[in-house]
Structure formats: structure tokens, C-alpha cells
Amino acid sequence: MLSIRNLTASINGTPVLKGIDLEIKAGEIHAIMGPNGSGKSTLGKVLVGHPAYEVTGGEVLYEGRNLFELAADERARAGIFMGFQHPIEVPGVSNAAFLRLAYNKKAEAEGRDELDPLEFDDFIHEKIKLVSMKEEFLDRSLNEGFSGGEKKRNEILQMAVLEPKLAILDELDSGLDIDALRVLGDAVNKLQRPDRALLIITHFPRILETIQPQFVHVLSGGRILKSAGKELATELEDRGYDWVLEEAAAGGAR
Amino acid sequence: MTSTFNVVTSQEYKYGFVTDIEADSVAPGLSEEVIRFISAKKGEPDWLLEFRLKAYRHWLTMAEPEWAKVEYPKPDFQKIVYYSAPKPKKPQYASMDEVDPELRRTFEKLGVPIHEQEALAGVAVDVVFDSVSVTTTYREKLAAVGIIFCSFSEAVKSHPDLVKQYLGSVVPSSDNFYAALNSAVFTDGSFVFIPKGVACPMDLSTYFRINNKESGQFERTLIVAEEGASVSYLEGCTAPQFDTNQLHAAVVELVALDRASIKYSTVQNWYAGDKDGKGGIFNFVTKRGLCKGKASHISWTQVETGSAITWKYPSCVLLGDDSIGEFYSVALTNHKQQADTGTKMIHIGRNTKSTIVSKGISAGDSSNSYRGLVKVQPKAEGARNFSQCDSMLIGQSCSASTFPYIEVQNRSARVEHEATTSKIGEEQLLYFQQRGIPAEEAISMIINGFCKDVFRELPMEFAVEATRLLSLKLEGSVG
Ligand SMILES: Nc1ncnc2c1ncn2[C@@H]1O[C@H](COP(=O)(O)OP(=O)(O)OP(=O)(O)O)[C@@H](O)[C@H]1O
Ligand SMILES: [Mg+2]
């Protein structure tokens, strides 16, 4: 589904990604962990087409197509979704109106019927159950005044509405209470299918108990230093990142 | 002294203009003779000529205001033609196909009905769609309930006493440089009178004003609502307006008597000049409402999108006890546009209330300033004001400023002011795009959300058009 080859990217002239290789196949769940500032969010933003990041080398194929030929909104309609670490607030734009426009844009692109406000109302009421969101959040302005956890819940609601093929979830778990973590973890699992894939960015193994990855990667200094199975997450929790860095340094010196 | 002066000037008039009175226009330049010529051409009563001359003499002693945050080459007042006989607009084109495709595209995007497109673009229109017939129907309906809605010149002829009673009663001819100029040389405009107890059965729009002649660059509007009367008045339209006159200095006066209510909505889309700001309109307007009676209510709503320079502060003088003044404004600037706009709320009566909601949107290299004065006079016991001034910046090179002035001279008054500045930045846009929403639609949705509190005040169909107009104005400004 997604092939990242020797991807390098920089922001304001500073290189942040320094050669990323990653292969994600349909049905797979991948997790990326790594120290603060290592480039995890950057990788996600480059993949969804954030204009501030400059791709300086390498290539990314999404379903066999050169990803960088697609504009950010085209990537979204082609099935790529990113749950942001810090979702922005938009005063005056109702959450429901935003969700409906997003849904209809995708429906239009896929040649499906668009939903009018009444039809969408029925549709969205099913979806909010999945993330246990209170109805009143639909009428509020998009993310405005939402708590950190409520914003994350809203991100997963959007994911449920758009049903992406590839979802990149950047620190879904930070700021979530214990119950919310379980509810949203379950919701993400329910949305996972054999033809879909997930890329979970996190600092904590806990969420990976619910959303169980087959692969865990350590990203540090703009490179993937180590990839292994799910057990790597717990090992990282016990031992921190230093040993991975040392191992990699030793490998690099060889 | 004055009387000698009058004798001399009227003699000049007598000898200087007798032969010229048939002329269609006057040579460029401003002088007492020119003013007398205008007044004579329009067959005005003496008191009106005196009103003009007094304004002119005062204007001569005034200097052009410098305090606004706008920069422009000062107009040369001796180069302006102050009178040319109104000509019926000649159709320029035989069909819509001949009209500039850019203009047509704009009309289509705005959803202007085809016959209105033709009228606006200057296409010869079919008799069936002749707007005059529409107007006539409206007029009869209004006359039936005693409402007067006509051109200013017509009102001077048919209702001179009303005009005399109220003209200059809100904006004195000496009020400010451009108001004085307007008072001296105004050529036409609108007059509205709603008699006691009458609620105007429809929104009155300049669009349907019977007088189809050009009002020119110095427009004069006077709206009077008697005791318990109410009216909603719409000025302008969303279609782009072109004019060969660069300077526009209008005066609008509103008078509300006891329990009367006047709602004045404007959508301004004068030509703003090209991308470098060349050729745009300078719009220097004085708009003021007098809440003269007890519990009277005046509400200004404006959507300002055009003009190279906008200088405009629709204000309310809250004289009557319990009167209410409101100002809802969206001012959008793009490219090289400059706007310095806001309001004045003068609380004089007891328990007077005012609300100010201002939304400034700046894009491109434009400059957008809010300037507002809330003044509570000593006797305004229990006065209250709430102001909300929000600015939104699009891109890196525009600017937004807020200048709120508050003067409170009564200790029981409550004045609240809130201000925010936000940015449609990459992050916000990316968020929308990441959900599959193209940038243009994203901007339109964000701007709409930002302006919601103002659009809500507009008459329904105006609100829909205003929304589209803003998106159109911002096209290509992000991304
Ligand atoms: N706009 C910017 N200007 C300069 N540097 C930036 C900018 N955005 C990100 N960076 C830098 O890029 C690096 C990677 O940031 P990124 O947000 O990808 O880290 P992260 O791995 O997601 O960290 P965290 O775990 O704290 O979320 C950091 O050093 C950060 O300071
Ligand atoms: Mg991050």
C-alpha cells in the first residue's frame, strides 16, 4: 500500500528526515516510537502534504502512485488520513458542517451519493456512538474549546466518517483518560480491515495493547534505527532509547 | 459683510451663468458659482442653496483629515467635475455575449439572475424584465401605507418641509472635511420617510430606487422613521461596481423617533483597483444615525469588500433614553487595499445600550484597521457597551490594527471590549485539506465561520451573496 524509500525532508532548510525506508502493506498495523523531536510527526505531515516541509529526496509510492504528485486534499480523498497530535480550532465552523463537507467531498470523488443535512444527521448519529461522543459536540465549533482528549475523540470520529485506507494516528493516546483510551482504541480496531492499514505514532506501549501492531519501528534523528515485532514496545519502555541509539551507532561504525 | 458677499455672488451668478444654465455640465473645479449652478440646475429652494453655501464656506476653512491609517494621493478638488446632467444609462451591449467574460464569470459565481446581470452590465434589456416595472409595483405598495421612498432630488421637490426639517440634523454640514464637501455639492441620493406606527412591509433597496440616474460621487441619503415605525434598508449590491469617478464622499443620515427602528445594511463592492491598487475608488463616507426618541433602535450592518481606500465609521448618537445602537461589520481587504473603518457610539440618554461586532479580514499586501469610539456622557446613567473586534490575517504581508477609544464620564456605565487576532495559516488549511476539502472551499468555510455573527444580521439573501462574495474576493490569496 505504502512504500517509503530513502525519504529525506527538511523544514526551513533544516533536514529533519534523513533517509526513511518503510513498507506498509494492506492489513498491517505499524507503530513508530522515538524520542521527542526525532521526526515522527514530520514523517506524518510529509506524507499528508504539509506545505511547510520540503521533500529533498527519495520517493513514496501509495497504491503504486507517486504520492508527491497528489495535492494534500487529493491524498485525503485517495484514502490517507492523519489524526493530528495537535488538532487546530476553527471558530464559527460547526463540527457537523465540517464533517459533512469532508464526507461529501470524498463521496463525490468516489462517485457515491452525497448526503444532505438530514441524511447526514442519521449517518453521523451512528458514528458518534462508535466513539461515545455526546451529540452536543456536533453543534459546537470545530475543536473550539475542546479539551485535549475531546479533540482526539473528534479526530477518531472524523476517521470513522471518512473510513480511510491508511490512517496515521499521531499520539492519539496523549491526553486521553483511561476510559477514553480504551474506547478510542476499540473504535480504531473496529475500523481496521484487511484492505486497510494503520501507522500509530506513540510514546507509550499501553495503546499498543489495544491496537496491536505487527511491527514497531524506532525513529531517531530522522532515521529508522530499529524495526521489530510488538515486543519491542515493552522493551523500549523498560530500557529507554539509549541502547537502540548505541546499537545503531556501533552498527554505523562497523 | 455676509450680505454684501451674497449680493456680489448672486450678481456673478446672474451674469456669469444665465447663458450657461442650459449647459449639460460645468467645467472642472469648485467655487460658489459652481454650487449656485448645481442648485439652479436642480431648481432648488433658497434654503437648500444656503445650506450648500454655508457648507462650502466652512469646507474652505478645513483641512483634509490625516489621522486615518490610510495613504493616498490627496485628490485635487479643482479637477473634479461637480455637475453633469444625468443621462439615462445607454445600453452598451446588444447581448450578454459581448460583455467581458471576467464580469460574466463573477455574475455567475454570485448567482445573479440573468436579467439582473444584463441590467448591471449595461445590456439592452427586454421590456418584460425592465426593472422600472418592478419598481413601480413596489412604489405603489409603499405609497398605500404612507411611506415615501424616492430620490433625494424628488424629495426636495415633493416634500421640501420634511427634507428641510431633517437634512443636516444628524451630520451637520460642518461635521468633517468630506461631509462638508458633500453638503456643498451633493447631487442626488435616496430619501425614505416611514410615518408614525408603520412597519415597512419590505426591505427597501437602492437597487429598486425609482431614479435610475447616476447619483454621482457625492451621494446623500436621509432616512426618517417616526414614532413606532420600522424599516430595513439595503444599500449596494454584491456585483462589482465600476465608476469613472475616483473619489466618493457620501453622507447618510438616519433619524429614529420614539420606539422607531432602522436597520441599515450595506454590501460595498466598489472597484478596488488592479492588483497593484491602480485605479480603485476612494470611499470616504460619513454615516450617522440619531436615536432621537425614547427606546429607539438603529442598527448598522456592513460588508465592505471593495474600494482602494475605505474611510468609514457608521455611528449612533444615543440621545433618547433606553435607545439602542448596533454596529456589525465585516471589512475585507486584499492586494493593496486600505480600510480604516469602525464606529462611534455616543451614549447621551439614560440606560442606552450599544453593541459593536467588527470582523476585519486582511489578505495580500492590504492594511485593515478598526477604529472605534465608545463615549459615555455624564448623564448616560446605566449605559452599557459591548465591543468585539476580531481580525483575521491571510498570508504574511498584510496588516491589521485596532484602535479602540473609550471615554466614560458616568460611573454607572459598563463598557466591555474584547479583541482577537487569528491567522488562516498553513496549519488550518492543511487540516481542512487533510479531510479532503480543497483549499478554496476551506477558506470560504473558515471565513464564513469567522463572520457568522455579522452575516446573521443581514437579510437572508444578502447573507448568502455576501458569503460568496468574500470567497470570490479571496480567490487565489492562499496557497
Ligand atoms: N516549523 C519548524 N521550524 C523549525 N524546526 C521545526 C519546525 N517544525 C518541526 N521542527 C523540528 O523538527 C524536528 C522534528 O519534529 P517533529 O514534530 O517531527 O518531532 P516528533 O518526533 O513528532 O516529536 P514529539 O515526540 O515531541 O512529538 C524537531 O527538532 C522540531 O523542532
Ligand atoms: Mg510529534
Tab-separated table of C-alpha atoms in Angstrom, chain B residues 211-382:
chain	number	residue	atom	x	y	z
B	211	ASN	CA	-34.483	57.081	-10.005
B	212	ASN	CA	-32.203	55.142	-12.220
B	213	LYS	CA	-29.892	58.037	-12.889
B	214	GLU	CA	-26.412	58.029	-11.542
B	215	SER	CA	-26.284	59.605	-8.135
B	216	GLY	CA	-22.709	60.542	-8.759
B	217	GLN	CA	-19.865	60.604	-6.414
B	218	PHE	CA	-21.447	62.783	-3.737
B	219	GLU	CA	-24.482	60.853	-2.650
B	220	ARG	CA	-26.864	61.975	0.064
B	221	THR	CA	-29.219	59.683	1.920
B	222	LEU	CA	-31.747	60.635	4.569
B	223	ILE	CA	-33.950	58.132	6.363
B	224	VAL	CA	-36.526	59.188	8.925
B	225	ALA	CA	-38.612	56.761	10.968
B	226	GLU	CA	-41.347	58.378	13.036
B	227	GLU	CA	-42.707	57.144	16.360
B	228	GLY	CA	-43.060	53.379	16.398
B	229	ALA	CA	-42.110	52.995	12.746
B	230	SER	CA	-39.606	50.471	11.457
B	231	VAL	CA	-37.653	49.891	8.289
B	232	SER	CA	-34.843	47.764	6.884
B	233	TYR	CA	-32.806	49.460	4.202
B	234	LEU	CA	-30.273	47.799	1.913
B	235	GLU	CA	-27.545	49.683	0.162
B	236	GLY	CA	-25.346	48.426	-2.638
B	237	CYS	CA	-25.119	45.013	-4.154
B	238	THR	CA	-22.588	42.245	-4.385
B	239	ALA	CA	-21.919	42.665	-8.078
B	240	PRO	CA	-18.761	44.662	-8.684
B	241	GLN	CA	-19.418	48.333	-9.249
B	242	PHE	CA	-17.294	50.372	-11.563
B	243	ASP	CA	-17.175	54.120	-11.734
B	244	THR	CA	-15.002	56.590	-13.536
B	245	ASN	CA	-15.112	58.889	-10.521
B	246	GLN	CA	-12.314	58.051	-8.197
B	247	LEU	CA	-13.489	59.987	-5.157
B	248	HIS	CA	-16.735	59.032	-3.452
B	249	ALA	CA	-17.858	61.020	-0.441
B	250	ALA	CA	-21.371	60.098	0.599
B	251	VAL	CA	-23.348	61.215	3.622
B	252	VAL	CA	-26.053	59.091	5.197
B	253	GLU	CA	-28.269	60.405	7.972
B	254	LEU	CA	-30.741	58.314	9.942
B	255	VAL	CA	-33.276	59.666	12.393
B	256	ALA	CA	-35.286	57.385	14.674
B	257	LEU	CA	-38.021	58.882	16.844
B	258	ASP	CA	-39.644	57.218	19.876
B	259	ARG	CA	-39.577	53.407	19.629
B	260	ALA	CA	-38.675	53.586	15.955
B	261	SER	CA	-36.231	51.140	14.490
B	262	ILE	CA	-33.941	51.497	11.488
B	263	LYS	CA	-31.776	48.715	10.188
B	264	TYR	CA	-29.290	49.800	7.562
B	265	SER	CA	-27.341	47.128	5.694
B	266	THR	CA	-24.589	47.745	3.196
B	267	VAL	CA	-22.720	45.466	0.875
B	268	GLN	CA	-19.983	47.539	-0.676
B	269	ASN	CA	-18.080	46.217	-3.640
B	270	TRP	CA	-16.670	49.237	-5.415
B	271	TYR	CA	-13.815	48.624	-7.778
B	272	ALA	CA	-10.681	48.190	-5.688
B	273	GLY	CA	-8.149	48.836	-8.403
B	274	ASP	CA	-5.917	46.303	-10.051
B	275	LYS	CA	-3.549	44.040	-8.130
B	276	ASP	CA	-1.195	46.979	-7.670
B	277	GLY	CA	-4.018	49.153	-6.427
B	278	LYS	CA	-4.181	51.340	-9.513
B	279	GLY	CA	-7.470	52.980	-10.389
B	280	GLY	CA	-9.531	51.996	-7.374
B	281	ILE	CA	-12.246	54.065	-5.744
B	282	PHE	CA	-11.579	56.229	-2.693
B	283	ASN	CA	-14.589	55.803	-0.475
B	284	PHE	CA	-14.839	58.480	2.230
B	285	VAL	CA	-18.243	58.161	3.788
B	286	THR	CA	-19.981	59.768	6.740
B	287	LYS	CA	-22.808	57.662	8.118
B	288	ARG	CA	-24.556	58.533	11.314
B	289	GLY	CA	-27.792	57.619	12.994
B	290	LEU	CA	-29.559	59.635	15.639
B	291	CYS	CA	-31.605	57.656	18.129
B	292	LYS	CA	-33.596	60.744	18.921
B	293	GLY	CA	-36.575	59.186	20.609
B	294	LYS	CA	-37.023	57.029	23.678
B	295	ALA	CA	-36.294	53.327	23.126
B	296	SER	CA	-35.374	53.919	19.521
B	297	HIS	CA	-33.079	51.477	17.768
B	298	ILE	CA	-30.541	51.914	14.994
B	299	SER	CA	-28.517	49.052	13.622
B	300	TRP	CA	-25.745	49.269	11.037
B	301	THR	CA	-24.586	46.149	9.257
B	302	GLN	CA	-21.883	46.443	6.661
B	303	VAL	CA	-19.888	44.144	4.459
B	304	GLU	CA	-17.067	46.180	2.998
B	305	THR	CA	-15.110	44.420	0.294
B	306	GLY	CA	-14.305	46.963	-2.372
B	307	SER	CA	-12.636	50.349	-2.887
B	308	ALA	CA	-8.928	51.072	-2.894
B	309	ILE	CA	-9.366	53.190	0.229
B	310	THR	CA	-12.235	52.974	2.660
B	311	TRP	CA	-12.727	55.549	5.379
B	312	LYS	CA	-15.991	54.986	7.107
B	313	TYR	CA	-17.466	54.983	10.629
B	314	PRO	CA	-21.211	54.393	10.745
B	315	SER	CA	-22.141	55.790	14.124
B	316	CYS	CA	-25.017	56.086	16.538
B	317	VAL	CA	-25.880	59.013	18.741
B	318	LEU	CA	-27.956	57.534	21.533
B	319	LEU	CA	-29.882	60.559	22.690
B	320	GLY	CA	-33.209	59.019	23.704
B	321	ASP	CA	-33.382	57.133	26.996
B	322	ASP	CA	-33.269	53.338	26.547
B	323	SER	CA	-32.172	53.663	22.958
B	324	ILE	CA	-30.019	51.004	21.304
B	325	GLY	CA	-27.218	51.326	18.773
B	326	GLU	CA	-25.603	48.414	16.958
B	327	PHE	CA	-22.733	48.055	14.537
B	328	TYR	CA	-21.943	44.785	12.788
B	329	SER	CA	-19.138	44.928	10.302
B	330	VAL	CA	-17.091	42.731	8.041
B	331	ALA	CA	-14.302	44.554	6.275
B	332	LEU	CA	-12.211	42.584	3.844
B	333	THR	CA	-9.066	43.925	2.220
B	334	ASN	CA	-6.842	42.219	-0.304
B	335	HIS	CA	-3.950	43.193	-2.582
B	336	LYS	CA	-3.147	46.888	-1.966
B	337	GLN	CA	-6.486	47.862	-0.434
B	338	GLN	CA	-6.588	50.021	2.684
B	339	ALA	CA	-9.527	50.244	5.026
B	340	ASP	CA	-9.891	52.322	8.135
B	341	THR	CA	-13.342	51.631	9.417
B	342	GLY	CA	-15.280	51.284	12.630
B	343	THR	CA	-17.927	53.101	14.543
B	344	LYS	CA	-18.758	55.671	17.170
B	345	MET	CA	-21.319	55.040	19.865
B	346	ILE	CA	-22.202	58.195	21.745
B	347	HIS	CA	-24.252	57.478	24.843
B	348	ILE	CA	-26.178	60.550	25.960
B	349	GLY	CA	-29.500	59.203	27.246
B	350	ARG	CA	-30.058	57.004	30.280
B	351	ASN	CA	-29.868	53.218	30.006
B	352	THR	CA	-28.650	53.384	26.453
B	353	LYS	CA	-27.051	50.263	25.037
B	354	SER	CA	-24.638	49.637	22.222
B	355	THR	CA	-23.097	46.583	20.622
B	356	ILE	CA	-20.117	46.555	18.298
B	357	VAL	CA	-19.051	43.459	16.389
B	358	SER	CA	-16.249	44.062	13.939
B	359	LYS	CA	-14.548	41.424	11.818
B	360	GLY	CA	-11.568	42.513	9.774
B	361	ILE	CA	-10.076	40.193	7.194
B	362	SER	CA	-6.803	41.146	5.559
B	363	ALA	CA	-5.038	39.355	2.738
B	364	GLY	CA	-2.341	40.207	0.224
B	365	ASP	CA	-0.474	43.447	0.984
B	366	SER	CA	-3.534	45.144	2.387
B	367	SER	CA	-3.999	47.149	5.542
B	368	ASN	CA	-7.146	46.875	7.630
B	369	SER	CA	-7.820	49.000	10.698
B	370	TYR	CA	-10.659	49.080	13.150
B	371	ARG	CA	-11.172	52.459	14.785
B	372	GLY	CA	-13.953	52.828	17.275
B	373	LEU	CA	-15.070	55.299	19.877
B	374	VAL	CA	-17.370	54.495	22.752
B	375	LYS	CA	-18.286	57.639	24.606
B	376	VAL	CA	-20.498	57.742	27.666
B	377	GLN	CA	-21.597	61.237	28.582
B	378	PRO	CA	-22.193	62.331	32.183
B	379	LYS	CA	-25.974	61.911	32.099
B	380	ALA	CA	-25.949	58.460	30.499
B	381	GLU	CA	-26.816	56.671	33.701
B	382	GLY	CA	-26.704	52.884	33.298
